[in-house]
Tab-separated table of C-alpha atoms and ligand atoms in Angstrom:
chain	number	residue	atom	x	y	z
A	1	MET	CA	-9.145	-5.346	25.519
A	2	LYS	CA	-9.977	-7.660	22.632
A	3	ARG	CA	-7.967	-7.129	19.478
A	4	ARG	CA	-10.266	-8.809	16.967
A	5	LEU	CA	-10.078	-6.144	14.297
A	6	LEU	CA	-6.304	-5.755	14.511
A	7	GLU	CA	-5.933	-9.544	14.344
A	8	LYS	CA	-8.194	-9.582	11.322
A	9	LEU	CA	-6.124	-6.896	9.560
A	10	GLU	CA	-2.939	-8.762	10.424
A	11	SER	CA	-4.309	-12.008	9.076
A	12	MET	CA	-5.513	-10.240	5.896
A	13	ARG	CA	-2.016	-8.809	5.486
A	14	ARG	CA	-0.433	-12.250	5.791
A	15	LYS	CA	-2.518	-13.395	2.813
A	16	SER	CA	-2.339	-10.347	0.570
A	17	ARG	CA	-1.853	-6.596	0.532
A	18	ILE	CA	-4.849	-4.643	1.832
A	19	HIS	CA	-6.728	-1.983	-0.097
A	20	PHE	CA	-8.657	0.593	1.913
A	21	THR	CA	-11.317	2.870	0.424
A	22	LEU	CA	-11.703	6.193	2.190
A	23	ILE	CA	-15.188	7.649	2.404
A	24	ASP	CA	-15.708	11.219	3.534
A	25	PRO	CA	-19.131	11.183	5.214
A	26	GLU	CA	-19.785	14.864	4.754
A	27	LYS	CA	-18.747	15.092	1.153
A	28	ASP	CA	-20.858	12.137	0.137
A	29	GLY	CA	-23.887	11.771	2.396
A	30	PRO	CA	-25.075	8.253	3.354
A	31	THR	CA	-26.683	7.238	0.048
A	32	GLU	CA	-23.837	8.271	-2.200
A	33	ALA	CA	-21.280	6.929	0.285
A	34	TYR	CA	-22.999	3.553	0.181
A	35	GLU	CA	-23.033	3.490	-3.632
A	36	ARG	CA	-19.387	4.510	-3.855
A	37	ALA	CA	-18.319	1.907	-1.316
A	38	ARG	CA	-20.389	-0.781	-3.054
A	39	VAL	CA	-18.581	-0.086	-6.322
A	40	ALA	CA	-15.261	-0.201	-4.427
A	41	ARG	CA	-16.175	-3.510	-2.790
A	42	ASP	CA	-16.999	-4.982	-6.184
A	43	ALA	CA	-13.656	-3.676	-7.468
A	44	GLY	CA	-11.869	-5.645	-4.736
A	45	THR	CA	-11.401	-3.231	-1.829
A	46	ASP	CA	-10.975	-4.911	1.556
A	47	VAL	CA	-11.714	-2.284	4.189
A	48	ILE	CA	-13.717	0.939	4.346
A	49	LEU	CA	-12.253	3.904	6.194
A	50	VAL	CA	-14.628	6.701	7.134
A	51	GLY	CA	-13.483	10.172	8.026
A	52	GLY	CA	-12.674	13.684	6.985
A	53	SER	CA	-10.676	16.625	8.236
A	54	THR	CA	-13.567	19.064	8.548
A	55	GLY	CA	-17.326	19.286	8.885
A	56	VAL	CA	-18.047	15.782	10.181
A	57	HIS	CA	-21.475	15.773	11.819
A	58	GLU	CA	-22.161	12.851	14.129
A	59	PRO	CA	-25.716	11.947	12.987
A	60	VAL	CA	-24.628	11.856	9.343
A	61	LEU	CA	-21.490	9.924	10.261
A	62	SER	CA	-23.462	7.334	12.239
A	63	GLU	CA	-26.029	6.869	9.494
A	64	THR	CA	-23.274	6.572	6.890
A	65	VAL	CA	-21.387	3.934	8.886
A	66	ARG	CA	-24.622	2.005	9.518
A	67	ARG	CA	-25.271	1.859	5.779
A	68	LEU	CA	-21.682	0.949	4.946
A	69	LYS	CA	-21.674	-1.916	7.447
A	70	SER	CA	-24.292	-3.697	5.356
A	71	LEU	CA	-21.651	-4.212	2.639
A	72	GLY	CA	-19.971	-6.846	4.783
A	73	LEU	CA	-16.517	-5.246	4.937
A	74	PRO	CA	-14.789	-3.947	8.076
A	75	VAL	CA	-15.618	-0.272	8.624
A	76	ILE	CA	-12.948	1.678	10.480
A	77	LEU	CA	-13.080	5.303	11.563
A	78	PHE	CA	-10.335	7.631	10.414
A	79	PRO	CA	-11.166	10.644	12.576
A	80	GLY	CA	-9.880	14.173	12.164
A	81	ASN	CA	-11.106	15.059	15.626
A	82	LEU	CA	-13.526	13.976	18.368
A	83	ASN	CA	-16.505	14.473	16.055
A	84	GLY	CA	-15.236	11.586	13.909
A	85	LEU	CA	-16.312	8.920	16.428
A	86	THR	CA	-19.393	6.722	16.356
A	87	PRO	CA	-20.227	3.417	18.075
A	88	GLU	CA	-21.565	2.070	14.752
A	89	ALA	CA	-18.040	1.324	13.453
A	90	ASP	CA	-15.908	-1.772	13.991
A	91	GLY	CA	-12.935	0.229	15.135
A	92	VAL	CA	-10.986	3.433	14.951
A	93	LEU	CA	-7.486	4.340	13.832
A	94	PHE	CA	-6.417	5.698	17.215
A	95	MET	CA	-3.875	8.076	15.819
A	96	VAL	CA	-1.044	10.269	16.854
A	97	LEU	CA	-0.123	12.776	14.167
A	98	LEU	CA	3.539	12.205	14.692
A	99	ASN	CA	4.827	15.280	12.885
A	100	SER	CA	2.279	17.754	14.183
A	101	SER	CA	3.635	20.858	15.831
A	102	ASN	CA	0.502	21.178	17.942
A	103	PRO	CA	0.369	19.196	21.223
A	104	TYR	CA	-3.369	18.772	20.760
A	105	TYR	CA	-2.744	16.314	17.901
A	106	LEU	CA	0.127	14.617	19.736
A	107	ALA	CA	-1.626	13.809	23.007
A	108	GLY	CA	-4.495	16.204	23.767
A	109	VAL	CA	-7.190	14.800	21.524
A	110	GLN	CA	-6.231	11.214	22.379
A	111	VAL	CA	-6.811	11.895	26.098
A	112	GLN	CA	-10.218	13.339	25.267
A	113	ALA	CA	-11.061	10.490	22.919
A	114	ALA	CA	-9.885	7.543	25.032
A	115	PRO	CA	-12.837	7.370	27.465
A	116	ILE	CA	-15.284	7.965	24.598
A	117	VAL	CA	-13.815	5.122	22.563
A	118	LEU	CA	-13.962	2.892	25.635
A	119	ARG	CA	-17.590	3.766	26.270
A	120	MET	CA	-18.472	3.275	22.621
A	121	GLY	CA	-16.884	-0.174	22.691
A	122	ILE	CA	-15.060	0.271	19.401
A	123	GLU	CA	-11.598	-1.179	18.959
A	124	PRO	CA	-8.741	1.342	18.902
A	125	ILE	CA	-5.941	0.473	16.484
A	126	PRO	CA	-2.751	2.166	17.693
A	127	THR	CA	-1.670	4.210	14.679
A	128	SER	CA	1.087	6.661	13.807
A	129	TYR	CA	0.019	9.117	11.152
A	130	ILE	CA	2.874	10.770	9.293
A	131	ILE	CA	2.328	13.562	6.796
A	132	VAL	CA	4.616	13.796	3.795
A	133	GLY	CA	4.957	16.450	1.102
A	134	TYR	CA	1.738	18.133	0.039
A	135	GLY	CA	-0.211	17.191	3.173
A	136	GLY	CA	-3.572	18.537	1.999
A	137	ALA	CA	-6.342	19.403	4.430
A	138	ALA	CA	-5.157	16.821	6.983
A	139	GLY	CA	-1.743	18.453	7.134
A	140	TYR	CA	-3.177	21.936	7.410
A	141	ILE	CA	-5.786	21.142	10.049
A	142	GLY	CA	-3.370	18.923	11.997
A	143	ARG	CA	-0.680	21.652	12.041
A	144	ALA	CA	1.752	19.178	10.574
A	145	LYS	CA	5.235	20.013	9.425
A	146	PRO	CA	5.036	17.848	6.303
A	147	ILE	CA	8.228	15.916	5.615
A	148	PRO	CA	9.654	17.064	2.255
A	149	TYR	CA	9.337	14.555	-0.572
A	150	GLU	CA	13.123	14.823	-0.981
A	151	HIS	CA	13.797	13.424	2.499
A	152	PRO	CA	12.636	9.803	2.540
A	153	GLU	CA	15.082	9.038	5.365
A	154	LEU	CA	13.100	11.390	7.636
A	155	VAL	CA	9.891	9.561	6.788
A	156	ALA	CA	11.584	6.284	7.712
A	157	ILE	CA	12.747	7.438	11.143
A	158	HIS	CA	9.265	8.761	11.894
A	159	ALA	CA	7.865	5.341	10.990
A	160	LEU	CA	10.456	3.656	13.174
A	161	ALA	CA	9.711	5.942	16.115
A	162	GLY	CA	5.981	5.303	15.748
A	163	ALA	CA	6.510	1.549	15.792
A	164	MET	CA	8.948	1.758	18.716
A	165	MET	CA	6.268	3.655	20.652
A	166	GLY	CA	3.818	0.820	20.007
A	167	SER	CA	1.877	1.702	16.878
A	168	ARG	CA	0.570	-1.364	15.091
A	169	LEU	CA	-0.300	0.563	11.972
A	170	ILE	CA	1.885	3.224	10.365
A	171	TYR	CA	0.115	5.492	7.884
A	172	LEU	CA	2.267	7.523	5.506
A	173	GLU	CA	0.012	10.252	4.133
A	174	ALA	CA	0.649	12.581	1.199
A	175	GLY	CA	-2.766	14.211	1.679
A	176	SER	CA	-6.019	13.608	-0.123
A	177	GLY	CA	-5.720	14.767	-3.724
A	178	ALA	CA	-1.943	15.189	-3.442
A	179	PRO	CA	-0.251	15.953	-6.773
A	180	LYS	CA	2.355	13.272	-5.971
A	181	PRO	CA	1.995	10.226	-3.729
A	182	VAL	CA	4.407	9.277	-0.946
A	183	PRO	CA	7.710	8.508	-2.713
A	184	PRO	CA	8.407	4.777	-3.049
A	185	GLU	CA	11.859	5.393	-1.583
A	186	ALA	CA	10.245	6.617	1.654
A	187	ILE	CA	8.195	3.407	1.816
A	188	ARG	CA	11.245	1.269	1.046
A	189	LEU	CA	13.404	2.925	3.709
A	190	SER	CA	10.598	2.741	6.281
A	191	LYS	CA	10.115	-0.969	5.659
A	192	LYS	CA	13.854	-1.566	5.846
A	193	LEU	CA	14.277	0.204	9.187
A	194	LEU	CA	11.229	-1.512	10.656
A	195	GLU	CA	12.578	-4.896	9.593
A	196	GLU	CA	16.000	-4.064	11.012
A	197	ALA	CA	14.332	-3.243	14.331
A	198	GLY	CA	12.329	-6.481	14.263
A	199	LEU	CA	9.073	-4.511	14.228
A	200	ASP	CA	6.246	-5.393	11.910
A	201	PRO	CA	3.455	-2.809	11.989
A	202	ILE	CA	1.054	-2.695	9.051
A	203	LEU	CA	2.603	-0.106	6.729
A	204	VAL	CA	-0.102	1.849	4.928
A	205	VAL	CA	0.280	4.636	2.378
A	206	GLY	CA	-2.239	7.014	0.885
A	207	GLY	CA	-2.796	10.288	-0.868
A	208	GLY	CA	-2.542	11.056	-4.559
A	209	VAL	CA	-2.584	7.489	-5.884
A	210	ARG	CA	-4.580	7.641	-9.122
A	211	ASP	CA	-3.146	5.024	-11.443
A	212	PRO	CA	-1.930	1.433	-11.469
A	213	ASP	CA	1.730	2.457	-11.815
A	214	ALA	CA	1.681	4.404	-8.551
A	215	ALA	CA	-0.112	1.536	-6.791
A	216	ARG	CA	2.412	-0.983	-8.150
A	217	ALA	CA	5.325	1.211	-7.069
A	218	ALA	CA	3.934	1.420	-3.524
A	219	ALA	CA	3.511	-2.368	-3.391
A	220	GLU	CA	6.987	-3.046	-4.743
A	221	ALA	CA	8.464	-0.641	-2.214
A	222	GLY	CA	6.930	-2.662	0.624
A	223	ALA	CA	3.557	-1.110	1.484
A	224	ASP	CA	1.165	-3.541	3.161
A	225	GLY	CA	-1.822	-1.286	2.637
A	226	LEU	CA	-2.967	1.387	0.201
A	227	VAL	CA	-5.670	3.971	0.851
A	228	THR	CA	-7.491	5.659	-2.003
A	229	GLY	CA	-10.323	8.122	-1.665
A	230	THR	CA	-10.479	10.549	-4.566
A	231	LEU	CA	-10.252	7.750	-7.131
A	232	ALA	CA	-13.576	6.231	-6.059
A	233	GLU	CA	-15.123	9.687	-6.439
A	234	GLU	CA	-13.580	10.686	-9.745
A	235	ASP	CA	-12.721	7.525	-11.659
A	236	PRO	CA	-14.433	4.488	-10.124
A	237	HIS	CA	-13.821	2.410	-13.255
A	238	ARG	CA	-10.091	2.716	-12.735
A	239	LEU	CA	-10.323	1.512	-9.158
A	240	SER	CA	-10.243	-2.195	-9.969
A	241	GLU	CA	-7.072	-1.714	-12.063
A	242	VAL	CA	-5.409	0.185	-9.236
A	243	ILE	CA	-6.405	-2.437	-6.666
A	244	ALA	CA	-5.200	-5.271	-8.909
A	245	ALA	CA	-1.870	-3.513	-9.521
A	246	PHE	CA	-1.381	-3.072	-5.778
A	247	LYS	CA	-2.264	-6.641	-4.893
A	248	ASN	CA	-0.385	-8.292	-7.771
A	249	PRO	CA	2.336	-5.853	-8.811
B	301	LIG	C1	-6.391	10.656	2.321
B	301	LIG	O1	-4.778	9.018	1.874
B	301	LIG	C2	-6.117	9.323	1.725
B	301	LIG	O2	-6.335	10.564	3.697
B	301	LIG	C3	-6.617	9.210	0.307
B	301	LIG	O3	-6.089	10.158	-0.558
B	301	LIG	O4	-8.041	11.009	-1.824
B	301	LIG	O5	-5.738	11.258	-2.757
B	301	LIG	O6	-6.841	9.027	-2.661
B	301	LIG	P1	-6.719	10.367	-2.038
Protein backbone atom coordinates (compact mmCIF):
# COMPACT_ATOMS: atom_id res chain seq x y z
CA MET A 1 0.00 0.00 0.00
CA LYS A 2 1.36 3.42 -0.92
CA ARG A 3 1.83 5.82 1.95
CA ARG A 4 1.89 9.10 0.04
CA LEU A 5 -0.39 11.04 2.34
CA LEU A 6 1.31 9.86 5.53
CA GLU A 7 4.70 10.71 4.00
CA LYS A 8 3.36 14.13 3.09
CA LEU A 9 2.12 14.75 6.65
CA GLU A 10 5.44 13.56 8.04
CA SER A 11 7.38 15.84 5.74
CA MET A 12 5.08 18.77 6.63
CA ARG A 13 5.73 18.03 10.30
CA ARG A 14 9.49 18.08 9.78
CA LYS A 15 9.19 21.64 8.45
CA SER A 16 6.60 23.10 10.81
CA ARG A 17 3.70 22.24 13.07
CA ILE A 18 0.51 21.31 11.21
CA HIS A 19 -2.83 23.03 11.61
CA PHE A 20 -5.94 21.05 10.69
CA THR A 21 -9.36 22.62 10.13
CA LEU A 22 -12.28 20.35 10.92
CA ILE A 23 -15.36 20.67 8.75
CA ASP A 24 -18.59 18.98 9.75
CA PRO A 25 -20.31 18.21 6.43
CA GLU A 26 -23.78 18.03 7.87
CA LYS A 27 -23.60 21.16 9.95
CA ASP A 28 -22.29 23.24 7.09
CA GLY A 29 -23.49 21.89 3.75
CA PRO A 30 -21.11 21.99 0.74
CA THR A 31 -21.29 25.72 -0.04
CA GLU A 32 -20.75 26.96 3.48
CA ALA A 33 -18.12 24.28 4.12
CA TYR A 34 -16.20 25.49 1.08
CA GLU A 35 -16.36 29.12 2.21
CA ARG A 36 -15.28 28.26 5.74
CA ALA A 37 -12.38 26.14 4.52
CA ARG A 38 -11.31 28.84 2.05
CA VAL A 39 -11.09 31.36 4.88
CA ALA A 40 -9.12 28.80 6.92
CA ARG A 41 -6.74 28.15 4.03
CA ASP A 42 -6.11 31.87 3.69
CA ALA A 43 -5.49 32.03 7.45
CA GLY A 44 -2.73 29.42 7.07
CA THR A 45 -4.37 26.05 7.74
CA ASP A 46 -2.56 23.08 6.20
CA VAL A 47 -5.03 20.21 6.08
CA ILE A 48 -8.82 19.87 6.01
CA LEU A 49 -10.44 17.15 8.09
CA VAL A 50 -14.02 16.25 7.26
CA GLY A 51 -16.29 14.41 9.63
CA GLY A 52 -18.87 14.47 12.35
CA SER A 53 -20.21 12.20 15.04
CA THR A 54 -23.80 12.08 13.81
CA GLY A 55 -25.99 12.61 10.77
CA VAL A 56 -23.35 12.28 8.05
CA HIS A 57 -25.10 11.54 4.75
CA GLU A 58 -22.88 10.12 2.03
CA PRO A 59 -24.08 12.24 -0.95
CA VAL A 60 -23.61 15.45 1.02
CA LEU A 61 -20.25 14.24 2.32
CA SER A 62 -19.03 13.37 -1.18
CA GLU A 63 -20.15 16.68 -2.63
CA THR A 64 -18.55 18.56 0.26
CA VAL A 65 -15.22 16.76 -0.14
CA ARG A 66 -15.29 17.33 -3.91
CA ARG A 67 -15.71 21.07 -3.35
CA LEU A 68 -13.06 21.19 -0.63
CA LYS A 69 -10.51 19.41 -2.82
CA SER A 70 -10.52 22.39 -5.18
CA LEU A 71 -8.81 24.45 -2.45
CA GLY A 72 -5.58 22.56 -3.06
CA LEU A 73 -5.07 21.26 0.49
CA PRO A 74 -5.08 17.60 1.55
CA VAL A 75 -8.60 16.52 2.53
CA ILE A 76 -8.72 13.71 5.09
CA LEU A 77 -11.79 11.97 6.44
CA PHE A 78 -12.34 11.92 10.18
CA PRO A 79 -15.22 9.44 10.33
CA GLY A 80 -17.52 8.79 13.25
CA ASN A 81 -18.75 5.61 11.62
CA LEU A 82 -19.00 3.81 8.26
CA ASN A 83 -21.13 6.61 6.82
CA GLY A 84 -18.12 8.95 7.08
CA LEU A 85 -16.32 7.37 4.10
CA THR A 86 -16.12 8.62 0.54
CA PRO A 87 -13.70 7.88 -2.31
CA GLU A 88 -13.45 11.63 -3.03
CA ALA A 89 -10.99 12.18 -0.14
CA ASP A 90 -7.22 11.80 -0.12
CA GLY A 91 -7.25 9.60 2.93
CA VAL A 92 -8.92 8.64 6.16
CA LEU A 93 -7.87 8.68 9.79
CA PHE A 94 -8.27 4.94 10.28
CA MET A 95 -8.98 5.16 13.95
CA VAL A 96 -9.26 3.05 17.01
CA LEU A 97 -11.02 4.86 19.84
CA LEU A 98 -8.55 3.62 22.36
CA ASN A 99 -10.54 4.39 25.49
CA SER A 100 -13.93 3.25 24.25
CA SER A 101 -15.74 0.71 26.38
CA ASN A 102 -17.58 -0.61 23.34
CA PRO A 103 -15.81 -3.28 21.23
CA TYR A 104 -17.48 -1.87 18.13
CA TYR A 105 -15.22 1.21 18.31
CA LEU A 106 -12.16 -0.86 19.22
CA ALA A 107 -12.25 -3.38 16.38
CA GLY A 108 -15.77 -3.92 15.01
CA VAL A 109 -16.14 -0.86 12.82
CA GLN A 110 -12.56 -1.15 11.56
CA VAL A 111 -13.26 -4.69 10.27
CA GLN A 112 -16.34 -3.39 8.48
CA ALA A 113 -14.51 -0.37 7.11
CA ALA A 114 -11.29 -2.04 5.95
CA PRO A 115 -12.60 -3.61 2.71
CA ILE A 116 -14.56 -0.43 1.92
CA VAL A 117 -11.47 1.74 2.33
CA LEU A 118 -9.52 -0.68 0.15
CA ARG A 119 -12.17 -0.60 -2.56
CA MET A 120 -12.41 3.17 -2.38
CA GLY A 121 -8.65 3.45 -2.83
CA ILE A 122 -8.21 6.04 -0.10
CA GLU A 123 -5.16 5.94 2.12
CA PRO A 124 -5.76 4.79 5.71
CA ILE A 125 -3.65 6.60 8.30
CA PRO A 126 -3.30 4.35 11.35
CA THR A 127 -4.60 6.53 14.18
CA SER A 128 -5.23 6.19 17.90
CA TYR A 129 -8.01 8.45 19.08
CA ILE A 130 -7.97 9.19 22.79
CA ILE A 131 -10.74 11.11 24.51
CA VAL A 132 -9.87 13.37 27.42
CA GLY A 133 -12.06 15.29 29.85
CA TYR A 134 -15.25 16.72 28.41
CA GLY A 135 -15.34 14.40 25.38
CA GLY A 136 -18.34 16.03 23.69
CA ALA A 137 -20.43 14.21 21.12
CA ALA A 138 -17.49 12.04 20.00
CA GLY A 139 -17.03 10.74 23.53
CA TYR A 140 -20.72 10.10 24.01
CA ILE A 141 -21.31 8.38 20.68
CA GLY A 142 -18.05 6.42 20.93
CA ARG A 143 -18.91 5.17 24.45
CA ALA A 144 -15.59 6.50 25.65
CA LYS A 145 -14.49 6.59 29.25
CA PRO A 146 -12.93 10.05 28.99
CA ILE A 147 -9.63 10.34 30.83
CA PRO A 148 -10.00 12.96 33.60
CA TYR A 149 -8.20 16.23 32.98
CA GLU A 150 -6.42 15.67 36.31
CA HIS A 151 -4.70 12.50 35.08
CA PRO A 152 -2.27 13.48 32.33
CA GLU A 153 -0.17 10.38 33.05
CA LEU A 154 -3.10 8.21 31.90
CA VAL A 155 -3.32 10.16 28.66
CA ALA A 156 0.40 9.56 28.12
CA ILE A 157 0.22 5.79 28.56
CA HIS A 158 -2.72 5.63 26.16
CA ALA A 159 -0.63 7.53 23.61
CA LEU A 160 2.28 5.19 24.20
CA ALA A 161 0.11 2.10 23.81
CA GLY A 162 -1.37 3.47 20.59
CA ALA A 163 2.08 4.08 19.14
CA MET A 164 3.36 0.68 20.31
CA MET A 165 0.42 -0.91 18.47
CA GLY A 166 1.47 0.87 15.28
CA SER A 167 -0.48 4.12 15.12
CA ARG A 168 1.32 6.76 13.10
CA LEU A 169 -0.93 9.53 14.32
CA ILE A 170 -2.08 9.98 17.91
CA TYR A 171 -5.07 12.28 18.37
CA LEU A 172 -5.75 13.61 21.87
CA GLU A 173 -9.33 14.88 21.82
CA ALA A 174 -11.10 17.03 24.41
CA GLY A 175 -14.27 17.04 22.30
CA SER A 176 -15.60 19.65 19.92
CA GLY A 177 -16.60 22.76 21.86
CA ALA A 178 -14.92 21.51 25.05
CA PRO A 179 -14.82 24.11 27.83
CA LYS A 180 -11.13 23.28 28.37
CA PRO A 181 -8.64 21.87 25.86
CA VAL A 182 -6.41 18.86 26.48
CA PRO A 183 -4.08 19.91 29.33
CA PRO A 184 -0.58 20.84 28.15
CA GLU A 185 0.83 18.50 30.79
CA ALA A 186 -0.91 15.56 29.08
CA ILE A 187 0.71 16.56 25.78
CA ARG A 188 4.11 17.00 27.43
CA LEU A 189 4.00 13.62 29.17
CA SER A 190 2.78 11.89 26.00
CA LYS A 191 5.62 13.36 23.97
CA LYS A 192 8.14 12.42 26.64
CA LEU A 193 7.04 8.78 26.82
CA LEU A 194 6.93 8.47 23.04
CA GLU A 195 10.45 9.86 22.79
CA GLU A 196 11.65 7.53 25.53
CA ALA A 197 10.23 4.60 23.56
CA GLY A 198 11.89 5.82 20.35
CA LEU A 199 8.48 6.21 18.70
CA ASP A 200 7.59 9.27 16.69
CA PRO A 201 3.93 9.32 15.68
CA ILE A 202 2.40 12.65 14.71
CA LEU A 203 0.93 13.95 17.97
CA VAL A 204 -2.26 15.90 17.31
CA VAL A 205 -4.54 17.65 19.80
CA GLY A 206 -7.97 19.17 19.40
CA GLY A 207 -11.11 20.28 21.12
CA GLY A 208 -11.81 23.57 22.86
CA VAL A 209 -8.89 25.57 21.47
CA ARG A 210 -10.25 29.09 20.93
CA ASP A 211 -7.40 31.49 21.52
CA PRO A 212 -3.72 31.98 20.73
CA ASP A 213 -2.64 31.22 24.31
CA ALA A 214 -4.14 27.73 24.22
CA ALA A 215 -2.60 27.08 20.80
CA ARG A 216 0.81 28.30 22.02
CA ALA A 217 0.58 26.12 25.13
CA ALA A 218 -0.17 23.05 23.00
CA ALA A 219 2.81 23.81 20.74
CA GLU A 220 5.17 24.41 23.64
CA ALA A 221 4.06 21.16 25.24
CA GLY A 222 5.09 19.25 22.11
CA ALA A 223 2.02 18.91 19.88
CA ASP A 224 2.87 18.39 16.21
CA GLY A 225 -0.66 19.13 15.08
CA LEU A 226 -3.65 21.16 16.23
CA VAL A 227 -7.24 20.65 15.12
CA THR A 228 -9.78 23.44 15.37
CA GLY A 229 -13.36 23.28 14.19
CA THR A 230 -15.63 25.56 16.18
CA LEU A 231 -13.28 28.52 15.77
CA ALA A 232 -13.73 28.61 11.99
CA GLU A 233 -17.49 28.62 12.57
CA GLU A 234 -17.67 31.19 15.34
CA ASP A 235 -14.64 33.46 15.07
CA PRO A 236 -12.92 33.04 11.69
CA HIS A 237 -11.00 36.29 12.13
CA ARG A 238 -9.23 34.85 15.15
CA LEU A 239 -8.16 31.76 13.25
CA SER A 240 -5.04 33.28 11.73
CA GLU A 241 -3.85 34.42 15.19
CA VAL A 242 -4.42 30.94 16.60
CA ILE A 243 -2.61 29.29 13.69
CA ALA A 244 0.31 31.72 13.96
CA ALA A 245 0.58 31.14 17.72
CA PHE A 246 0.66 27.38 17.17
CA LYS A 247 3.24 27.49 14.41
CA ASN A 248 5.49 30.12 16.01
CA PRO A 249 4.84 29.95 19.75
C1 LIG B 1 -13.19 18.03 17.40
O1 LIG B 1 -10.96 18.42 18.03
C2 LIG B 1 -11.95 18.81 17.14
O2 LIG B 1 -13.01 16.73 16.97
C3 LIG B 1 -12.19 20.30 17.12
O3 LIG B 1 -12.75 20.80 18.29
O4 LIG B 1 -14.58 22.29 17.53
O5 LIG B 1 -13.60 22.57 19.81
O6 LIG B 1 -12.30 23.21 17.78
P1 LIG B 1 -13.34 22.31 18.35
